[in-house]
mmCIF file of C-alpha atoms in Angstrom:
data_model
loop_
_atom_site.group_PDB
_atom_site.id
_atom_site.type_symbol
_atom_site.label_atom_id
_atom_site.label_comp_id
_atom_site.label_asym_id
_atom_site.label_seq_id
_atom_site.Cartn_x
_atom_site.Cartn_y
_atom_site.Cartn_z
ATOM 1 C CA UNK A 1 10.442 19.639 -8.535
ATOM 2 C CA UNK A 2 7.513 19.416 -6.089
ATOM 3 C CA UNK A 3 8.185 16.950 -3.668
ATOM 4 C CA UNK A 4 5.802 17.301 -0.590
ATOM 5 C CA UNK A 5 2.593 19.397 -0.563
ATOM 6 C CA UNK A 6 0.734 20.592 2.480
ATOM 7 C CA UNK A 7 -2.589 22.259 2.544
ATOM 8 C CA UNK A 8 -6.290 22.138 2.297
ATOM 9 C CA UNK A 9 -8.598 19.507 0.315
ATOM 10 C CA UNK A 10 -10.838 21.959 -1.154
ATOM 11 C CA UNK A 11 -12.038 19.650 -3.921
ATOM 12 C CA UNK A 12 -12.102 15.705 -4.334
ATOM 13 C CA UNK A 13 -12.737 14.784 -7.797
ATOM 14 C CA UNK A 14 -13.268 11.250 -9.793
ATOM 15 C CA UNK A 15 -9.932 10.334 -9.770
ATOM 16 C CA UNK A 16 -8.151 13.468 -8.132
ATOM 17 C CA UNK A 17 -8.197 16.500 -5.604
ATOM 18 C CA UNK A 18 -7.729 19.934 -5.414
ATOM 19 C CA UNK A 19 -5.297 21.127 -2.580
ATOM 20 C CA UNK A 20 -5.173 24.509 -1.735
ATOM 21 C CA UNK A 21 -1.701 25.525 -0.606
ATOM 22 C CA UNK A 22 -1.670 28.903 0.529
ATOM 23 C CA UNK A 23 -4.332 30.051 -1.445
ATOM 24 C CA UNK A 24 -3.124 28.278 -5.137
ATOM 25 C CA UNK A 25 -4.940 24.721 -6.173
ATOM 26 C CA UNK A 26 -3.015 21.874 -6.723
ATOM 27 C CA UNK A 27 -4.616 19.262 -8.828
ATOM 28 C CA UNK A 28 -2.841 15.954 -7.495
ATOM 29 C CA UNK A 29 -4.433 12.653 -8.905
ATOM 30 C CA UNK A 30 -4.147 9.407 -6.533
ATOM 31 C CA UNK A 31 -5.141 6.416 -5.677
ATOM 32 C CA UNK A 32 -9.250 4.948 -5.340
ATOM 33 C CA UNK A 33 -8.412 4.986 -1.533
ATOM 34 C CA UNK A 34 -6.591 8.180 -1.062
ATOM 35 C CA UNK A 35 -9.672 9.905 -2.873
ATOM 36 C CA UNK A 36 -12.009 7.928 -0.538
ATOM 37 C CA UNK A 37 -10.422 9.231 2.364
ATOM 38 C CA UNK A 38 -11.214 13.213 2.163
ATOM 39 C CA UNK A 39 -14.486 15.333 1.087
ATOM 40 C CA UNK A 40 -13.023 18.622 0.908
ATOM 41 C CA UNK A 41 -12.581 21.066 4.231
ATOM 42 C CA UNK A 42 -10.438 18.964 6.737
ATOM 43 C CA UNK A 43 -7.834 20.332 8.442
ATOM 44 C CA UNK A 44 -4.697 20.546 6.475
ATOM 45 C CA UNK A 45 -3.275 17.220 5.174
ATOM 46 C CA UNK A 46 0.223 17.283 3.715
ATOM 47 C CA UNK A 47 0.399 14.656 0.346
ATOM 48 C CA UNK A 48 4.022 13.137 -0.943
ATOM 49 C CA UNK A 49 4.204 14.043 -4.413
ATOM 50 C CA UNK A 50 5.389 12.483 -7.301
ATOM 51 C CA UNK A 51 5.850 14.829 -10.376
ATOM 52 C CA UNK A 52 5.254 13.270 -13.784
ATOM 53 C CA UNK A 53 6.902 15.890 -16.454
ATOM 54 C CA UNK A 54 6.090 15.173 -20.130
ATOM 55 C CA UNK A 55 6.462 17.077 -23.587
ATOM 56 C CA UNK A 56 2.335 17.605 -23.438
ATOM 57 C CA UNK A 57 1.684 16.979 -19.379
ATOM 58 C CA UNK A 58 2.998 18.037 -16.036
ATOM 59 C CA UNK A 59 0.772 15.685 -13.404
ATOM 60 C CA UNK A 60 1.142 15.499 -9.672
ATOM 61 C CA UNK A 61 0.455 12.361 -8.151
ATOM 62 C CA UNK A 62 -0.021 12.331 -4.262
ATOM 63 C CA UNK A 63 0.512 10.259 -1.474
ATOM 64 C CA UNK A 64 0.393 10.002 2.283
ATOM 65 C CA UNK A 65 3.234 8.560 3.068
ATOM 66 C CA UNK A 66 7.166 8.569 1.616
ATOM 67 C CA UNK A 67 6.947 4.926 1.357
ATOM 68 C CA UNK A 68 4.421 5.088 -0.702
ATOM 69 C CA UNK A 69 5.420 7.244 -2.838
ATOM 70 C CA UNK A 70 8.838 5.014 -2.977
ATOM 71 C CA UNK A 71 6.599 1.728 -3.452
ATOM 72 C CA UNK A 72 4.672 3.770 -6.444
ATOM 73 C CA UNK A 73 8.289 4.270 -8.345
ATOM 74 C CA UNK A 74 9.080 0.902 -7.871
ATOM 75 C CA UNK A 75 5.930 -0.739 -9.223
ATOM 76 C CA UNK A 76 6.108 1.294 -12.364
ATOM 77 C CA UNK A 77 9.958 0.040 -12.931
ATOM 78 C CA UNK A 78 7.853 -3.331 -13.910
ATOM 79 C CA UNK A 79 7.211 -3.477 -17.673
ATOM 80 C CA UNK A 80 3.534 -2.989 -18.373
ATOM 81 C CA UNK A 81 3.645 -0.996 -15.133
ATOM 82 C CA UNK A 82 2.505 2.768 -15.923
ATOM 83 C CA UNK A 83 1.049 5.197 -12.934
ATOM 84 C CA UNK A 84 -2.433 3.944 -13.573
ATOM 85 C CA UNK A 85 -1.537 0.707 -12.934
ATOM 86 C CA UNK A 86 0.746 1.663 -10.465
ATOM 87 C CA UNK A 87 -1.966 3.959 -8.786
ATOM 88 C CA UNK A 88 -4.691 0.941 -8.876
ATOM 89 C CA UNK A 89 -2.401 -1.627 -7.722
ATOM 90 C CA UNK A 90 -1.866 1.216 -4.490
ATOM 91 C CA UNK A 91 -5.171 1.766 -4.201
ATOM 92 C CA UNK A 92 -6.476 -1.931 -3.442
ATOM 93 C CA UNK A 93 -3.373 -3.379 -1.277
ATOM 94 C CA UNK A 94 -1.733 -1.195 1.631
ATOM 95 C CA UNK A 95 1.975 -0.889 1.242
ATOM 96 C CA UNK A 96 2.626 -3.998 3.394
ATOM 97 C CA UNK A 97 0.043 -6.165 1.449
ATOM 98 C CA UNK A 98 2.201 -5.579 -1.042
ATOM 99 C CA UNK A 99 5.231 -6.247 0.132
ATOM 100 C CA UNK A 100 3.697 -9.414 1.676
ATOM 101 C CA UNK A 101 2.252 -10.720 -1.840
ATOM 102 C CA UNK A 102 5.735 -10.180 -3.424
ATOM 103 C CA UNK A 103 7.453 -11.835 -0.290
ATOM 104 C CA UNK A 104 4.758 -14.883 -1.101
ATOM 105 C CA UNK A 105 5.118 -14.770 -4.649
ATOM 106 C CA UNK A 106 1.186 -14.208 -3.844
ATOM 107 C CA UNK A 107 0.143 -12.916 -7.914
ATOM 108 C CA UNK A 108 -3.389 -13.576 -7.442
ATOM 109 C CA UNK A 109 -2.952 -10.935 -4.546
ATOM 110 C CA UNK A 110 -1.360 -8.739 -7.179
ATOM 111 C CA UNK A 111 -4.071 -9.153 -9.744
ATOM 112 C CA UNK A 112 -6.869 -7.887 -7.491
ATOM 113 C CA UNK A 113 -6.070 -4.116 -8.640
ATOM 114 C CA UNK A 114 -8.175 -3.225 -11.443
ATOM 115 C CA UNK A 115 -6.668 -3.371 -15.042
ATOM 116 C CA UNK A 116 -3.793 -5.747 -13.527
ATOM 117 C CA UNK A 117 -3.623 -9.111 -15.555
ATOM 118 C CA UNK A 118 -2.112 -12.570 -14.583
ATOM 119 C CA UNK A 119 0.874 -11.642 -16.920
ATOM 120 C CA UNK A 120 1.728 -8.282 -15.175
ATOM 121 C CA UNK A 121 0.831 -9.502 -11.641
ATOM 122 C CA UNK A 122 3.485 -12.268 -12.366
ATOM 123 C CA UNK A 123 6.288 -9.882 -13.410
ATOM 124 C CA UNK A 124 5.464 -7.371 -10.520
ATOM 125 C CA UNK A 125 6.044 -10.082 -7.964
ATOM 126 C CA UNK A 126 9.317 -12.026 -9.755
ATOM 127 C CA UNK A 127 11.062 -8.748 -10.783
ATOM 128 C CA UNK A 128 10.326 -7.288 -6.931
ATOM 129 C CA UNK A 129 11.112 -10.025 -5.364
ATOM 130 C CA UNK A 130 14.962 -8.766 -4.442
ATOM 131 C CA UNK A 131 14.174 -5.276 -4.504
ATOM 132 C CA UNK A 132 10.815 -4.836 -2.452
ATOM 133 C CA UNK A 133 12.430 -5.991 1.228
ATOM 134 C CA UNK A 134 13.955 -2.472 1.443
ATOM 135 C CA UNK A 135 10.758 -0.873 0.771
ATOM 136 C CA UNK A 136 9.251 -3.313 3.159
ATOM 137 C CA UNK A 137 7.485 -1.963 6.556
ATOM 138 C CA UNK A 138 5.124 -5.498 7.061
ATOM 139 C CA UNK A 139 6.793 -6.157 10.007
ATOM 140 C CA UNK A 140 9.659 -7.397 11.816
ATOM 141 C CA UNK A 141 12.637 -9.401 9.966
ATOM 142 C CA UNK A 142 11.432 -12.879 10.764
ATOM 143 C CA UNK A 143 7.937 -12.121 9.295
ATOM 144 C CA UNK A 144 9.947 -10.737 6.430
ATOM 145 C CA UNK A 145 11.896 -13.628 5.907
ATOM 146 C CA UNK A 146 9.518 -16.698 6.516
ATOM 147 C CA UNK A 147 7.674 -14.752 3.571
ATOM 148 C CA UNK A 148 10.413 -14.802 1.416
ATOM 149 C CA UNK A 149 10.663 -18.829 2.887
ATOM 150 C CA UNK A 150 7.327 -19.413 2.014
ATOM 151 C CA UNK A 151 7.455 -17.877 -1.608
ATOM 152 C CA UNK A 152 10.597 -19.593 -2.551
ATOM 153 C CA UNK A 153 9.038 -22.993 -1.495
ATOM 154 C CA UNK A 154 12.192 -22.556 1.539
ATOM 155 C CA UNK A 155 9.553 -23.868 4.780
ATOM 156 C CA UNK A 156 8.499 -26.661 6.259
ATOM 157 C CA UNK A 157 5.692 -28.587 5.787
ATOM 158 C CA UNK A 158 4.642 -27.675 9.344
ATOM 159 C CA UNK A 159 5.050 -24.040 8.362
ATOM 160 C CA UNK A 160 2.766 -24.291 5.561
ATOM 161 C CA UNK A 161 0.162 -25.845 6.700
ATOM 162 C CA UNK A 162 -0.038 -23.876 9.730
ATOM 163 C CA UNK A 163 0.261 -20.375 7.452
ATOM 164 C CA UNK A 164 -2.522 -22.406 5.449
ATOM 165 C CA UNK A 165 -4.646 -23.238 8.197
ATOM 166 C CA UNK A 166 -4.536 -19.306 10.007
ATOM 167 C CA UNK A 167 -5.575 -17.857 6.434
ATOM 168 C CA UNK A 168 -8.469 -20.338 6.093
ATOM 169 C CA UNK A 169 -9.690 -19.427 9.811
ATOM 170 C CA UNK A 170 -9.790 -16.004 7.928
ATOM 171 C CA UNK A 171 -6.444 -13.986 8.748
ATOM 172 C CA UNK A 172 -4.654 -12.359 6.249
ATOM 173 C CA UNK A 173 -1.598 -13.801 4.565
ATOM 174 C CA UNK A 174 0.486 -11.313 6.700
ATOM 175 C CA UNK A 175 -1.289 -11.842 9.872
ATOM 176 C CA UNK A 176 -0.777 -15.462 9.554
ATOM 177 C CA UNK A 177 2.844 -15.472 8.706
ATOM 178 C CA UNK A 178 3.735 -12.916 11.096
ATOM 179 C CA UNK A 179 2.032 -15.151 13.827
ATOM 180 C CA UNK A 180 3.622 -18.068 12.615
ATOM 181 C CA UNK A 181 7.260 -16.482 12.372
ATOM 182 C CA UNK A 182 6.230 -15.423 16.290
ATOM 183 C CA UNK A 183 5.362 -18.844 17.332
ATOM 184 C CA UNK A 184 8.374 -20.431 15.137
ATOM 185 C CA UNK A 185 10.566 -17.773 17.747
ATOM 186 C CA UNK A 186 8.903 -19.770 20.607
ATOM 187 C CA UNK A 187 9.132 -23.195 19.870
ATOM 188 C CA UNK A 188 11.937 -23.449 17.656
ATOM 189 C CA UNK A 189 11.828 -24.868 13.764
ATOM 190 C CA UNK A 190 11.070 -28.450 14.689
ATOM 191 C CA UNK A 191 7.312 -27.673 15.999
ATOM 192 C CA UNK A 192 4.481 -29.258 14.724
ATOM 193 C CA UNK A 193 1.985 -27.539 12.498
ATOM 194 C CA UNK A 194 -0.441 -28.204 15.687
ATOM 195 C CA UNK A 195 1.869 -26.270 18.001
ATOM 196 C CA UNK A 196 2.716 -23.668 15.454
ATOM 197 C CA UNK A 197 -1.144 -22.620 15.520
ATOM 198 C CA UNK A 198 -1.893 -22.874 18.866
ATOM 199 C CA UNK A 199 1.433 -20.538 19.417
ATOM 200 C CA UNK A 200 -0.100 -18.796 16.556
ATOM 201 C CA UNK A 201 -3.064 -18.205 17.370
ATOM 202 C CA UNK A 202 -2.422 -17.247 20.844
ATOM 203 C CA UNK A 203 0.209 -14.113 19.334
ATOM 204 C CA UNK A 204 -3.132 -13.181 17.163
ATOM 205 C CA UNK A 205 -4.970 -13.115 19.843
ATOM 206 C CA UNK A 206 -2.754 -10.805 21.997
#
């Protein structure tokens, strides 16, 4: 079993690359984003790999992190969840966009990867919600939690609006909950949605 591959991109095709390891030529298929990232002839890269054995196929699937990889196996323990899906779903939200959107409940989020309906994007993020926090690098514990708070219907209304107002200004569904979880730190859970923002967007702005 192959589980880590380091080497040279000598090829980057439609939907997969060609490593050379030492003079052999791995074909490992990946994500829209992890082919986006190389045009063959960088320095060596090492790939996470994921080895899919079947009676007619033996694929490689890479990635650049362990998490990933971990996050990858995890998506694909979702029914309708295959490693196209899987690979898409990787390929359009960063690890801890991920683990934010489940964390929100956020499906929409979910069912911006190509081929992903409304149906699977709503299993992905009710069967992950228990299992995805020990996957979960999207910040601290707090953030982590007032996610989990906020997609359980578990906050304040001063919370919510003031998650509500940072995303409208533009930020990210992390980036406002994580600022919002730092400013709840600071002023303690009876603050105002006002204070909340201003805290808020003062730790953004650091």
């Amino acid at each position: 079993m192959i589980g880590k591959l380091t080497g040279r991109v000598d090829t980057v095709l439609e939907d997969s690359l060609i490593l050379d390891v030492g003079g052999v030529g791995y074909e490992i298929y990946g994500s829209a984003s992890l082919m986006a990232r190389y045009t063959g002839g960088e320095a060596p890269v090492t790939l996470w790999i994921d080895t899919l054995v079947r009676e007619d196929l033996i694929r490689l699937n890479g990635f650049e992190s362990q998490s990933e990889r971990s996050w990858f196996r995890l998506l694909q323990s979702v029914q309708g969840v295959g490693a196209k899906v899987a690979l898409a779903i990787l390929g359009t939200l960063s690890t801890a966009d991920l683990a934010s959107a489940i964390a929100l409940q956020d499906k929409a989020m979910v069912a911006r990867a190509p081929g992903v309906g409304p149906k699977v994007a709503q299993r992905i993020v009710a069967e992950l919600k228990d299992r995805a926090p020990a996957l979960s690098s999207s910040g601290d514990g707090e953030t982590l939690a007032l996610q989990r708070d906020l997609g359980a219907g578990a906050t304040s209304s001063a919370v919510v609006d003031a998650v509500s107002a940072l995303t409208n200004l533009g930020y990210s569904s992390q980036q406002a909950s994580g600022a919002v979880a730092t400013a709840l730190a600071e002023a303690g859970d009876q603050a105002s949605a006002q204070v909340l923002i201003r805290l808020g967007l003062k730790a953004l702005s650091s």
